[in-house]
mmCIF file of C-alpha atoms and ligand atoms in Angstrom:
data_model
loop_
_atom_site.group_PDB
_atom_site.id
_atom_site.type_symbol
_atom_site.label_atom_id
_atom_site.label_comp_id
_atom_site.label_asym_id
_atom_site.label_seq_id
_atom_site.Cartn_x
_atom_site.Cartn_y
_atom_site.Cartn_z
ATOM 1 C CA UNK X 28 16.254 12.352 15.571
ATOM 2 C CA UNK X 29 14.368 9.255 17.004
ATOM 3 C CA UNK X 30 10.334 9.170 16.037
ATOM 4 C CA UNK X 31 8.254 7.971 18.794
ATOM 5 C CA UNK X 32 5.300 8.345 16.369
ATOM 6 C CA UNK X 33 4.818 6.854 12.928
ATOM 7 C CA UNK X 34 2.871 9.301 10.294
ATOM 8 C CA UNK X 35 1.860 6.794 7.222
ATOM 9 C CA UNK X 36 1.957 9.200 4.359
ATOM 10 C CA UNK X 37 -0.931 8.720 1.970
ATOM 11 C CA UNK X 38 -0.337 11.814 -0.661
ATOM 12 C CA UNK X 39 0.878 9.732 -3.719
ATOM 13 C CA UNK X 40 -1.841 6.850 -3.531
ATOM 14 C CA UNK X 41 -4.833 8.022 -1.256
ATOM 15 C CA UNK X 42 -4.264 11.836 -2.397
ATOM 16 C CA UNK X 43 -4.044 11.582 -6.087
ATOM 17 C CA UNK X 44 -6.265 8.475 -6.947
ATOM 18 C CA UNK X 45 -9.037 10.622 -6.687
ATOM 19 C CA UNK X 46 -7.687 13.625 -9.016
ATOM 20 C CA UNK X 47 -9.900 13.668 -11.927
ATOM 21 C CA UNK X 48 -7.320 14.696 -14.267
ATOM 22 C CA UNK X 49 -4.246 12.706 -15.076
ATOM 23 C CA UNK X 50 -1.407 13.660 -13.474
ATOM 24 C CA UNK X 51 1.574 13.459 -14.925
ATOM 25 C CA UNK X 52 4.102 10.408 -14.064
ATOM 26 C CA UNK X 53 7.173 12.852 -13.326
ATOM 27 C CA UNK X 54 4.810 15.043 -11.518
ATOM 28 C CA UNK X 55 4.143 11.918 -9.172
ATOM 29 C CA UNK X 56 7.880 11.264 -9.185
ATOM 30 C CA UNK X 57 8.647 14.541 -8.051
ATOM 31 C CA UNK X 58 5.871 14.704 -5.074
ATOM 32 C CA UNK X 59 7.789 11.208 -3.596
ATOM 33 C CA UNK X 60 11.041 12.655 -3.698
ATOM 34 C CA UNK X 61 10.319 15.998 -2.002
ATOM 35 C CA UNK X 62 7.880 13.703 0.782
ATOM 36 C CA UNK X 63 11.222 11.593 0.999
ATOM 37 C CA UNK X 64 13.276 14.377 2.180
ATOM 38 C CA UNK X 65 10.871 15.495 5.046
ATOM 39 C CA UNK X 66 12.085 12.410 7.625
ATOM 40 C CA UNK X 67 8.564 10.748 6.687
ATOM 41 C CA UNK X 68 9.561 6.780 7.035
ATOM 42 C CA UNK X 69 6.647 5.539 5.056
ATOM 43 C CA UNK X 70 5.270 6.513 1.844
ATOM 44 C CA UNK X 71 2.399 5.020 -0.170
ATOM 45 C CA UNK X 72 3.764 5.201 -3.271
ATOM 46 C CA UNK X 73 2.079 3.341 -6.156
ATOM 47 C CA UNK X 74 -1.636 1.130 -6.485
ATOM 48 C CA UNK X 75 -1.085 -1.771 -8.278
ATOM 49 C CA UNK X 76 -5.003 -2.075 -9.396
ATOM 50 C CA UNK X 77 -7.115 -2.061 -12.015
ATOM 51 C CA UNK X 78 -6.601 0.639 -14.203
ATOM 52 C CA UNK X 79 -10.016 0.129 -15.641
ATOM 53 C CA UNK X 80 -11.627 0.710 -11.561
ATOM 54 C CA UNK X 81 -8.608 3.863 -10.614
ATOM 55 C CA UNK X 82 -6.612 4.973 -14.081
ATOM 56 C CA UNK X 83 -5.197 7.636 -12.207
ATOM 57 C CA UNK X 84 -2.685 5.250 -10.495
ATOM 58 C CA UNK X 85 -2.003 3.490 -13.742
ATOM 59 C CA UNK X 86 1.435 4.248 -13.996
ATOM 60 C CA UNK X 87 2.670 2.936 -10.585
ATOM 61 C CA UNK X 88 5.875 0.857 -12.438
ATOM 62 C CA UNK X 89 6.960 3.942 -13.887
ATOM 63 C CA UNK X 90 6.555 6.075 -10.469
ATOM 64 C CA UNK X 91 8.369 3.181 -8.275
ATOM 65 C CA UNK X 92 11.075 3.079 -10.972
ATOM 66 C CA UNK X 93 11.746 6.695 -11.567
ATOM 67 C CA UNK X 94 11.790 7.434 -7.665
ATOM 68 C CA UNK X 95 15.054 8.570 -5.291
ATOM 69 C CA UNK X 96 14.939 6.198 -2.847
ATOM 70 C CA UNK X 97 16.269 7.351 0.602
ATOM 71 C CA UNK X 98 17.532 5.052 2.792
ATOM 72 C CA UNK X 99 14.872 4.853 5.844
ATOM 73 C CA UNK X 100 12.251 5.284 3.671
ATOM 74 C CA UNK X 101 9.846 2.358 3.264
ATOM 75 C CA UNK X 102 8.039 2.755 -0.323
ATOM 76 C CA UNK X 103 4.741 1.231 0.061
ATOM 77 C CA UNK X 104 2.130 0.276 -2.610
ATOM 78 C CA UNK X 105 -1.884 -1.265 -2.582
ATOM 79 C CA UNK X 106 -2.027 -4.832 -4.026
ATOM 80 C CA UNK X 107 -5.847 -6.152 -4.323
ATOM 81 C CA UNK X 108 -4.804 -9.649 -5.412
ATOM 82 C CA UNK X 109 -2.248 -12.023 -7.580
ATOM 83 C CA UNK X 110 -1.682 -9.451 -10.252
ATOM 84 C CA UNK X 111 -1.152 -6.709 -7.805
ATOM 85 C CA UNK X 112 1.434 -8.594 -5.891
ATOM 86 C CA UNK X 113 3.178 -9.595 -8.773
ATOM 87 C CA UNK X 114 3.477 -5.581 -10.105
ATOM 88 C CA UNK X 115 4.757 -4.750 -6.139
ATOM 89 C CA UNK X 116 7.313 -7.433 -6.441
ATOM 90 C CA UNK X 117 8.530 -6.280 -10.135
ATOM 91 C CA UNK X 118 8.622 -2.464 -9.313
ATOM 92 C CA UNK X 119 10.471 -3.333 -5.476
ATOM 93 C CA UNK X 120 7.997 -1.865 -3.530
ATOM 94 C CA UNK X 121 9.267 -2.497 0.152
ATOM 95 C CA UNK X 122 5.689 -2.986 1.862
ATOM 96 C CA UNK X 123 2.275 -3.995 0.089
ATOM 97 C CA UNK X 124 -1.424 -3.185 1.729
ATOM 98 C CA UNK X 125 -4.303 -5.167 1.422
ATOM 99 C CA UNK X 126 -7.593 -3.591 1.709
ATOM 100 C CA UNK X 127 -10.592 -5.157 2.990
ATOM 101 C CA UNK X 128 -13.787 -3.841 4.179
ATOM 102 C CA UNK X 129 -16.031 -4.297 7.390
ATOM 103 C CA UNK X 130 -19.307 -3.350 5.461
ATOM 104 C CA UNK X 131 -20.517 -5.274 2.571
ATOM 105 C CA UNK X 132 -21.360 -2.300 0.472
ATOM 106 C CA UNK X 133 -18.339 -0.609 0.173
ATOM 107 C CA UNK X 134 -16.664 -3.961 -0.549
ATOM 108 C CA UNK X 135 -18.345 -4.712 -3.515
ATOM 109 C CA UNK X 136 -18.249 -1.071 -4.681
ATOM 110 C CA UNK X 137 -14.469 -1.074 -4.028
ATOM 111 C CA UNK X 138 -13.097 -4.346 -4.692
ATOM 112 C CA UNK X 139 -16.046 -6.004 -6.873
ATOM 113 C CA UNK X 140 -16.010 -8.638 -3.953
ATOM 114 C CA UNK X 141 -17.904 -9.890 -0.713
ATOM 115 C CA UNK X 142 -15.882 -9.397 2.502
ATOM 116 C CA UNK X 143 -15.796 -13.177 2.622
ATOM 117 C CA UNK X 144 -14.592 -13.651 -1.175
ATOM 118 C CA UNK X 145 -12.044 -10.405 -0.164
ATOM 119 C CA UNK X 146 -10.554 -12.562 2.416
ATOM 120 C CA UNK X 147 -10.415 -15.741 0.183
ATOM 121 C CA UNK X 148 -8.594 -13.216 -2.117
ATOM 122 C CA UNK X 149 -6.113 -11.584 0.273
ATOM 123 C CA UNK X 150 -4.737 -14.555 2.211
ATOM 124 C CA UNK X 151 -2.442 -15.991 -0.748
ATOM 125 C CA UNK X 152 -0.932 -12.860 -1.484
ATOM 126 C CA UNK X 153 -0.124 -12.367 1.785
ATOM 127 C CA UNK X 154 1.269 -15.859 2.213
ATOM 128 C CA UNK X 155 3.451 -15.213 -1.092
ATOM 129 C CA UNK X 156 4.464 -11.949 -0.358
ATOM 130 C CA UNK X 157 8.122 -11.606 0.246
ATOM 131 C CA UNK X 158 7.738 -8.035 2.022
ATOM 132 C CA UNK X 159 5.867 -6.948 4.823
ATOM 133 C CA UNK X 160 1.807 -6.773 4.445
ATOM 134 C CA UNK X 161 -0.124 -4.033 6.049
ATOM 135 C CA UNK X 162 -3.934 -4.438 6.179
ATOM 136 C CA UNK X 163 -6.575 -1.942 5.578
ATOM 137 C CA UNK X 164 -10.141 -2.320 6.924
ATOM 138 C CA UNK X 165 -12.615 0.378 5.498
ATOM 139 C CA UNK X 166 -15.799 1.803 6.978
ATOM 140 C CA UNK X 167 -14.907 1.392 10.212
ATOM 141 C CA UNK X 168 -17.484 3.741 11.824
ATOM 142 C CA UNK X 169 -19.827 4.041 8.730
ATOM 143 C CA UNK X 170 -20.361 2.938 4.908
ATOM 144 C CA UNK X 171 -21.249 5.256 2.487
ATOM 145 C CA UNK X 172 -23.854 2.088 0.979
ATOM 146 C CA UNK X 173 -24.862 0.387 4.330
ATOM 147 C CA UNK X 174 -24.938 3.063 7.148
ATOM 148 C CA UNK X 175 -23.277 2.215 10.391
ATOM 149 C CA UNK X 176 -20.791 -0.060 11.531
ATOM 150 C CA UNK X 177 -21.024 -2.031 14.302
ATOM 151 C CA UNK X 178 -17.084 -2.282 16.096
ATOM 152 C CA UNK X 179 -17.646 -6.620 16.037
ATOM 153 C CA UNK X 180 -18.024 -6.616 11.916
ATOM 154 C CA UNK X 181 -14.159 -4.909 12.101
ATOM 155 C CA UNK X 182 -13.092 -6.939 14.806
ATOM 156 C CA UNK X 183 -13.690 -10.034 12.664
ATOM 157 C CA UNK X 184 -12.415 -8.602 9.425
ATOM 158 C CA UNK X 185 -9.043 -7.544 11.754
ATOM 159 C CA UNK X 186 -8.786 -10.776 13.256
ATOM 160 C CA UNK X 187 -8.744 -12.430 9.966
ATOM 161 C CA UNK X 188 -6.164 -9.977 8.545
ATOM 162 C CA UNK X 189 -3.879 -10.381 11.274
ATOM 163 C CA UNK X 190 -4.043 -14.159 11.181
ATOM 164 C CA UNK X 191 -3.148 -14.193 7.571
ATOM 165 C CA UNK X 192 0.262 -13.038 8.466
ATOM 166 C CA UNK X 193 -0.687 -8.393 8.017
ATOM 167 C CA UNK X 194 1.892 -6.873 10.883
ATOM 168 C CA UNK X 195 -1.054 -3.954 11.266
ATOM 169 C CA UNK X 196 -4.426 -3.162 10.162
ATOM 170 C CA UNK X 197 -4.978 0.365 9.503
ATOM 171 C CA UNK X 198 -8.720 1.265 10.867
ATOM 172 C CA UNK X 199 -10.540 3.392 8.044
ATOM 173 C CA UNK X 200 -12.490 6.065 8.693
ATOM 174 C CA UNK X 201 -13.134 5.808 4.681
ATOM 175 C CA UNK X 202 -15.944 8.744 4.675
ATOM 176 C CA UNK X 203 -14.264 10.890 7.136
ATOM 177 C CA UNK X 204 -17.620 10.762 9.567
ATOM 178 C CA UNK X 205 -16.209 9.493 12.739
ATOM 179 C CA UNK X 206 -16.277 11.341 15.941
ATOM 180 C CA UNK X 207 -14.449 11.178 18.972
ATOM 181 C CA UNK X 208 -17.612 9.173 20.273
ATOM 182 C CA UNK X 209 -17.572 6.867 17.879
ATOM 183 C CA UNK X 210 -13.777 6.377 17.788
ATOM 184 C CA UNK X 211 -13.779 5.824 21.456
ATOM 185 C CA UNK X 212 -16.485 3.228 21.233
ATOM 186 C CA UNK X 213 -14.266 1.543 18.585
ATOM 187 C CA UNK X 214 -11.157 1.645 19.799
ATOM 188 C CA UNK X 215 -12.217 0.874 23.283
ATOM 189 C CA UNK X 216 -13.919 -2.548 21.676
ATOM 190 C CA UNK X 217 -10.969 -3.169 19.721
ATOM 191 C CA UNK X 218 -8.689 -2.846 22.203
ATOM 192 C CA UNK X 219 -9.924 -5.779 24.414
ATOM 193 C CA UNK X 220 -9.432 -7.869 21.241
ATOM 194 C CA UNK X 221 -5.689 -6.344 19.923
ATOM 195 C CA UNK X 222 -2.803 -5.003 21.416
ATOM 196 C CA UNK X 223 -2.344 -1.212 20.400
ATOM 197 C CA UNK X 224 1.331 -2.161 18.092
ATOM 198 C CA UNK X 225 -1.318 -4.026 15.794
ATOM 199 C CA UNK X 226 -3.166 -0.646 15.120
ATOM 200 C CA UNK X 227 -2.969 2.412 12.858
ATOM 201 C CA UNK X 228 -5.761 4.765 12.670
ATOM 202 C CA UNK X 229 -6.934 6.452 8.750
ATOM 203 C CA UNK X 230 -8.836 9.060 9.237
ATOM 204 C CA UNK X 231 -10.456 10.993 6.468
ATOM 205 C CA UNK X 232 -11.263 15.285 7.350
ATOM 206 C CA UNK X 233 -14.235 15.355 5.873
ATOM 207 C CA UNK X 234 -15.908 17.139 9.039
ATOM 208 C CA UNK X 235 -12.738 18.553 10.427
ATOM 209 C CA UNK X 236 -13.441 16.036 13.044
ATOM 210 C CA UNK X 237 -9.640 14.230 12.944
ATOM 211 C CA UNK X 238 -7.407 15.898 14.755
ATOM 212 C CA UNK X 239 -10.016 15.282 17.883
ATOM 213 C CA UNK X 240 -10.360 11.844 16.733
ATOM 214 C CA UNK X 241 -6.738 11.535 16.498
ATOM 215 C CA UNK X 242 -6.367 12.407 20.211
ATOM 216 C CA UNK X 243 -8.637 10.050 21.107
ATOM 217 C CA UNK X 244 -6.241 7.219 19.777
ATOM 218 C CA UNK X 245 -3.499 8.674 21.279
ATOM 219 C CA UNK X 246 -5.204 8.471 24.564
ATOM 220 C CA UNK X 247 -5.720 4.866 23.663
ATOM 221 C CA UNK X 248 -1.848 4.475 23.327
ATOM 222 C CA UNK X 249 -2.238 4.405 19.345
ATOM 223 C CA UNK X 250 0.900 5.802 17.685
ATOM 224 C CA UNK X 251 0.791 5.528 14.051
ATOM 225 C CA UNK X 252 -1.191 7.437 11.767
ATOM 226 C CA UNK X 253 -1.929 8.241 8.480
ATOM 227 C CA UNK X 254 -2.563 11.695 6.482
ATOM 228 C CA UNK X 255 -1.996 12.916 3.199
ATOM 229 C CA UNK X 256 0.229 15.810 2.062
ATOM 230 C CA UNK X 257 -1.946 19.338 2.213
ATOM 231 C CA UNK X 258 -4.924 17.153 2.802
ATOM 232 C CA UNK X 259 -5.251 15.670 -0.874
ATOM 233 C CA UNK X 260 -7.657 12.797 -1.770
ATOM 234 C CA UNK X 261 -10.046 10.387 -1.001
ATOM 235 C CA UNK X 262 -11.917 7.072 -2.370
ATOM 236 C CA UNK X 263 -13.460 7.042 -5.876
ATOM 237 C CA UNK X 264 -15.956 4.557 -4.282
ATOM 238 C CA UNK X 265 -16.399 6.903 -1.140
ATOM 239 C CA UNK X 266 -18.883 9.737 -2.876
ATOM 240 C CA UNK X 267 -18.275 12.999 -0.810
ATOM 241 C CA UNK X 268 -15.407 11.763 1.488
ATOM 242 C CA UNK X 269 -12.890 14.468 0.944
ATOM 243 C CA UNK X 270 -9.070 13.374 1.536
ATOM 244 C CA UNK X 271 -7.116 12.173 4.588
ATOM 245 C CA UNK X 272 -5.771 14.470 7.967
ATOM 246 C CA UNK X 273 -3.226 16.689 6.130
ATOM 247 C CA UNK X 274 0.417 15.771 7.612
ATOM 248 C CA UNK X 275 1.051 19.104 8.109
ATOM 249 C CA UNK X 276 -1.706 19.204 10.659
ATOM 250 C CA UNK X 277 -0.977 15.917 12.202
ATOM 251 C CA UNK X 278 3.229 16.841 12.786
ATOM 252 C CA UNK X 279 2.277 20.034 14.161
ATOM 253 C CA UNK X 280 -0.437 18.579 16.820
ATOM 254 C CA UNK X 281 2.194 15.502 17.845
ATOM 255 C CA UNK X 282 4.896 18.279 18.226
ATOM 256 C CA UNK X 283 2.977 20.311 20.152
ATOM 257 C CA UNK X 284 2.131 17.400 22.362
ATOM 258 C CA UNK X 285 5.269 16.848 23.074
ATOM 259 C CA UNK X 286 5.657 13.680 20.228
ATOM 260 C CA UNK X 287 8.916 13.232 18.214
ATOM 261 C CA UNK X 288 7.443 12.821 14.209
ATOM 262 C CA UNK X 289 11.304 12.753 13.282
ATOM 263 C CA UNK X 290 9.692 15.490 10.084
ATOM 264 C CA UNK X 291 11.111 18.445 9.226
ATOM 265 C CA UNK X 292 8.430 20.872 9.167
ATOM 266 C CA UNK X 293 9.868 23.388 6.181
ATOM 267 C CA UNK X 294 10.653 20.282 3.739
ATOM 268 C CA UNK X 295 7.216 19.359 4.528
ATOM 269 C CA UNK X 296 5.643 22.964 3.600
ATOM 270 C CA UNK X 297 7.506 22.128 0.113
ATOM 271 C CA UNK X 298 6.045 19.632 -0.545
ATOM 272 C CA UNK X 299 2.590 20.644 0.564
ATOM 273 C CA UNK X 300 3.290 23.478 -2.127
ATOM 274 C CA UNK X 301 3.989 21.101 -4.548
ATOM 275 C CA UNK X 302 0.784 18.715 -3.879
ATOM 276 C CA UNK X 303 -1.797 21.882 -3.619
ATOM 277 C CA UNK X 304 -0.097 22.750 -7.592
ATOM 278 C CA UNK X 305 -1.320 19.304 -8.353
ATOM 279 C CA UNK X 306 -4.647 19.012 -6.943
ATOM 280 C CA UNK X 307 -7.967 20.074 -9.356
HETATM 281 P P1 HMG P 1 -12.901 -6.891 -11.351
HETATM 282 O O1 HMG P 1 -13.390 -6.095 -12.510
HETATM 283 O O2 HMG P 1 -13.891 -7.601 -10.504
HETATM 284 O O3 HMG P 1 -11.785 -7.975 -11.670
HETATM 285 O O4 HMG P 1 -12.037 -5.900 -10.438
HETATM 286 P P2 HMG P 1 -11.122 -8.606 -12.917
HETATM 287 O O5 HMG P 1 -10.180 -9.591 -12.357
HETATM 288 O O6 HMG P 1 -12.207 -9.028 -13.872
HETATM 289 O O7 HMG P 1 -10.271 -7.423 -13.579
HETATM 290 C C1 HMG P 1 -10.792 -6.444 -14.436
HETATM 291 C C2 HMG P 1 -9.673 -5.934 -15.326
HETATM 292 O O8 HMG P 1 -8.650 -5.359 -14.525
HETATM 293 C C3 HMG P 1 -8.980 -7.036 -16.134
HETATM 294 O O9 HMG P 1 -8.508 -6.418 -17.310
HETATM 295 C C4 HMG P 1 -7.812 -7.412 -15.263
HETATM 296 O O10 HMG P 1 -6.736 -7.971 -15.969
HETATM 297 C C5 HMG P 1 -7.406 -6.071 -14.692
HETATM 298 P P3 HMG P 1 -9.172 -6.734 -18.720
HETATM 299 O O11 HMG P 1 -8.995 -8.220 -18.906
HETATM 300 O O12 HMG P 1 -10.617 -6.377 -18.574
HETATM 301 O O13 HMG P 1 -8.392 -5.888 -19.664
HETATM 302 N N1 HMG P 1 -6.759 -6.191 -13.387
HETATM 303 C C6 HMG P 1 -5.619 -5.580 -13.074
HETATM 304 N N2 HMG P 1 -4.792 -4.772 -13.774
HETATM 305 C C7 HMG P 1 -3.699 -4.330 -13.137
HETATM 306 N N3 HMG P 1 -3.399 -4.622 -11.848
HETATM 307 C C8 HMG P 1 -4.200 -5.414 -11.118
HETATM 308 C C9 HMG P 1 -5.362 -5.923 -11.736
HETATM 309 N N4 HMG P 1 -6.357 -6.714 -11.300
HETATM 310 C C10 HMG P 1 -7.196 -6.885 -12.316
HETATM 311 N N5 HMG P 1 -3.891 -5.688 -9.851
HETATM 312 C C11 HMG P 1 -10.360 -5.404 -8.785
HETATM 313 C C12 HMG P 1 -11.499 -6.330 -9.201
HETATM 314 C C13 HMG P 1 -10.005 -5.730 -7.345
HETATM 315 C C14 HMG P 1 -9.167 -5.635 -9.684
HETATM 316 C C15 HMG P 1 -10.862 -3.937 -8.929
HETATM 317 O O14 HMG P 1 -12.076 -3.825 -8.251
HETATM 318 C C16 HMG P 1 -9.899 -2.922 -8.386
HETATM 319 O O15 HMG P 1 -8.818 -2.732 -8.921
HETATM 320 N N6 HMG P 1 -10.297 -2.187 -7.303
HETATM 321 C C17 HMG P 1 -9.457 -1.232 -6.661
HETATM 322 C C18 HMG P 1 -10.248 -0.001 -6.300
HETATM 323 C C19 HMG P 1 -9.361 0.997 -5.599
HETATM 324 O O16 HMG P 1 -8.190 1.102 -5.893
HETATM 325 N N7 HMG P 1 -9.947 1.782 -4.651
HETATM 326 C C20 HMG P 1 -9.220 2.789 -3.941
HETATM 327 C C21 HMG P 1 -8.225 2.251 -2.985
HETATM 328 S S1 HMG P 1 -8.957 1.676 -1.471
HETATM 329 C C22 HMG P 1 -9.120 3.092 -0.513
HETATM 330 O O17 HMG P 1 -8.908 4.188 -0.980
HETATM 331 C C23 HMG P 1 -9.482 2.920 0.945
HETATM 332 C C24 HMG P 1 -8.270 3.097 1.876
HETATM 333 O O18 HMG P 1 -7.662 4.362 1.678
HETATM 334 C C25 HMG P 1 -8.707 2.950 3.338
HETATM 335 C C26 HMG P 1 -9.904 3.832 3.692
HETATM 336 O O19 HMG P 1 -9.863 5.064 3.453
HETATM 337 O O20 HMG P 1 -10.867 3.266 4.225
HETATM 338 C C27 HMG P 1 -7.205 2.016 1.607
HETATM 339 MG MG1 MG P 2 -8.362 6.207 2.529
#
């Protein structure tokens, strides 16, 4: 069946980085395999950081090498700089993200750099990347350190991203406090900047406020979005945010509007199964 919606699955990097408890690798294994059989076409997979900053994702090699690989299936992974590129490229991960910030605080918190020394940091791995580059900007709304965001400090961070060579930038609602207001406000600023193909949308449920917000960027003529399996997750450098839109709850709302996910709903309830058993 032909998807006229893209759902970005999070679960394996966005959903476990923040379990306190290690996770075992062929537990991690095992949650990519049953996501792969759902119809999902992109999985974050692995996060080739520091595993002093996120030891949760430490074992990302072992996790891209132990997968089943279905064909369709586009195994994504985070790369922060050189060394993170050069782990995607060993362990074949098909896509890398970078992941920059429109407020200052969270970027130092996150990345240990400036937005501006970020960007200095992002744009040769991007120009030596022999696989597509997705883009992450955080805080798009608000900062956890700095308080709101105002839509211009993402539309420059964007901008830059997209002129290093990212195909999208995937907007982050990082603490899960957007509304529809403040989504419309952003998009609608946005979107007089970048055409709608250049956008994802990342919300974090951390007021139950998503699914609304989610509307709102389908009304904008957004059509790729990212969740996490049964909800899991969010950002060690986030304090409170609780994880991303379950997919679950996404596939059901862009079915019942009417959306082709291409997902199979009952694989997908596996799976959920599976991640809940995982989760503290
Ligand atoms: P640093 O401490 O400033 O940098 O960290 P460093 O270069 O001094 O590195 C420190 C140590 O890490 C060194 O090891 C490096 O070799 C090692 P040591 O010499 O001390 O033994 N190191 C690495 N090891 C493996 N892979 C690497 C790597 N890089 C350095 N790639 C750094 C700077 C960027 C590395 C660090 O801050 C970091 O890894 N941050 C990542 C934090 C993170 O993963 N956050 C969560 C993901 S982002 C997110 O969730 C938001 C998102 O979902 C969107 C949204 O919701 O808004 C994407
Ligand atoms: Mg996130």
């Amino acid at each position: 069946m032909k998807a006229d919606v893209t759902i970005f699955e999070m679960g394996p990097r966005d959903g476990l980085q923040n379990e306190s408890k290690f996770i075992n690798t062929f537990d991690k294994i095992k949650l990519v395999n049953l996501l792969s059989k759902s119809g999902l076409s992109k999985i974050e997979t692995a996060s080739f950081v520091s595993s002093r900053w996120v030891p949760q994702m430490a074992d990302g090699e072992q996790v891209m090498d132990g997968i089943q690989r279905e064909q369709g299936v586009s195994y994504t992974a985070l790369t922060p700089n050189k060394k993170g590129l050069d782990r995607a490229i060993q362990a074949n991960a098909d896509e890398i993200a970078i992941f920059g910030s429109a407020s200052e605080g969270f970027s130092k918190a996150n990345i240990n750099k400036s937005i501006k020394e970020s960007l200095q940091l992002f744009r040769p791995i991007v120009d030596a990347a022999p696989m597509p580059v997705r883009g992450y900007v955080s805080c798009v709304t608000d900062c956890p350190y700095d308080g709101p965001t105002n839509p211009d400090k993402v539309i420059k961070v964007a901008e830059e991203l997209l002129a290093m060579g990212c195909y999208e930038i995937s907007l982050g609602d990082t603490l899960g406090s957007a509304n529809p207001d403040s989504t419309k406000k952003l998009l609608s600023e946005l979107l007089s900047v970048f055409q709608t193909e250049e956008l994802a949308v990342h919300f974090h449920d951390t007021q139950g406020k998503a699914i609304e917000n989610i509307t709102i960027a389908l009304e904008f003529g957004i059509t790729t979005f990212d969740s996490s399996i049964a909800g899991l997750g969010g950002c060690p450098y986030a304090p409170g945010a609780k994880g991303n839109v379950s997919t679950e709850a996404v596939v059901d709302f862009l079915e019942s509007k009417g959306f082709r996910t291409g997902i199979e709903r009952e694989d997908l309830k596996i799976a959920a199964q599976f991640a809940r058993s995982l989760s503290q």
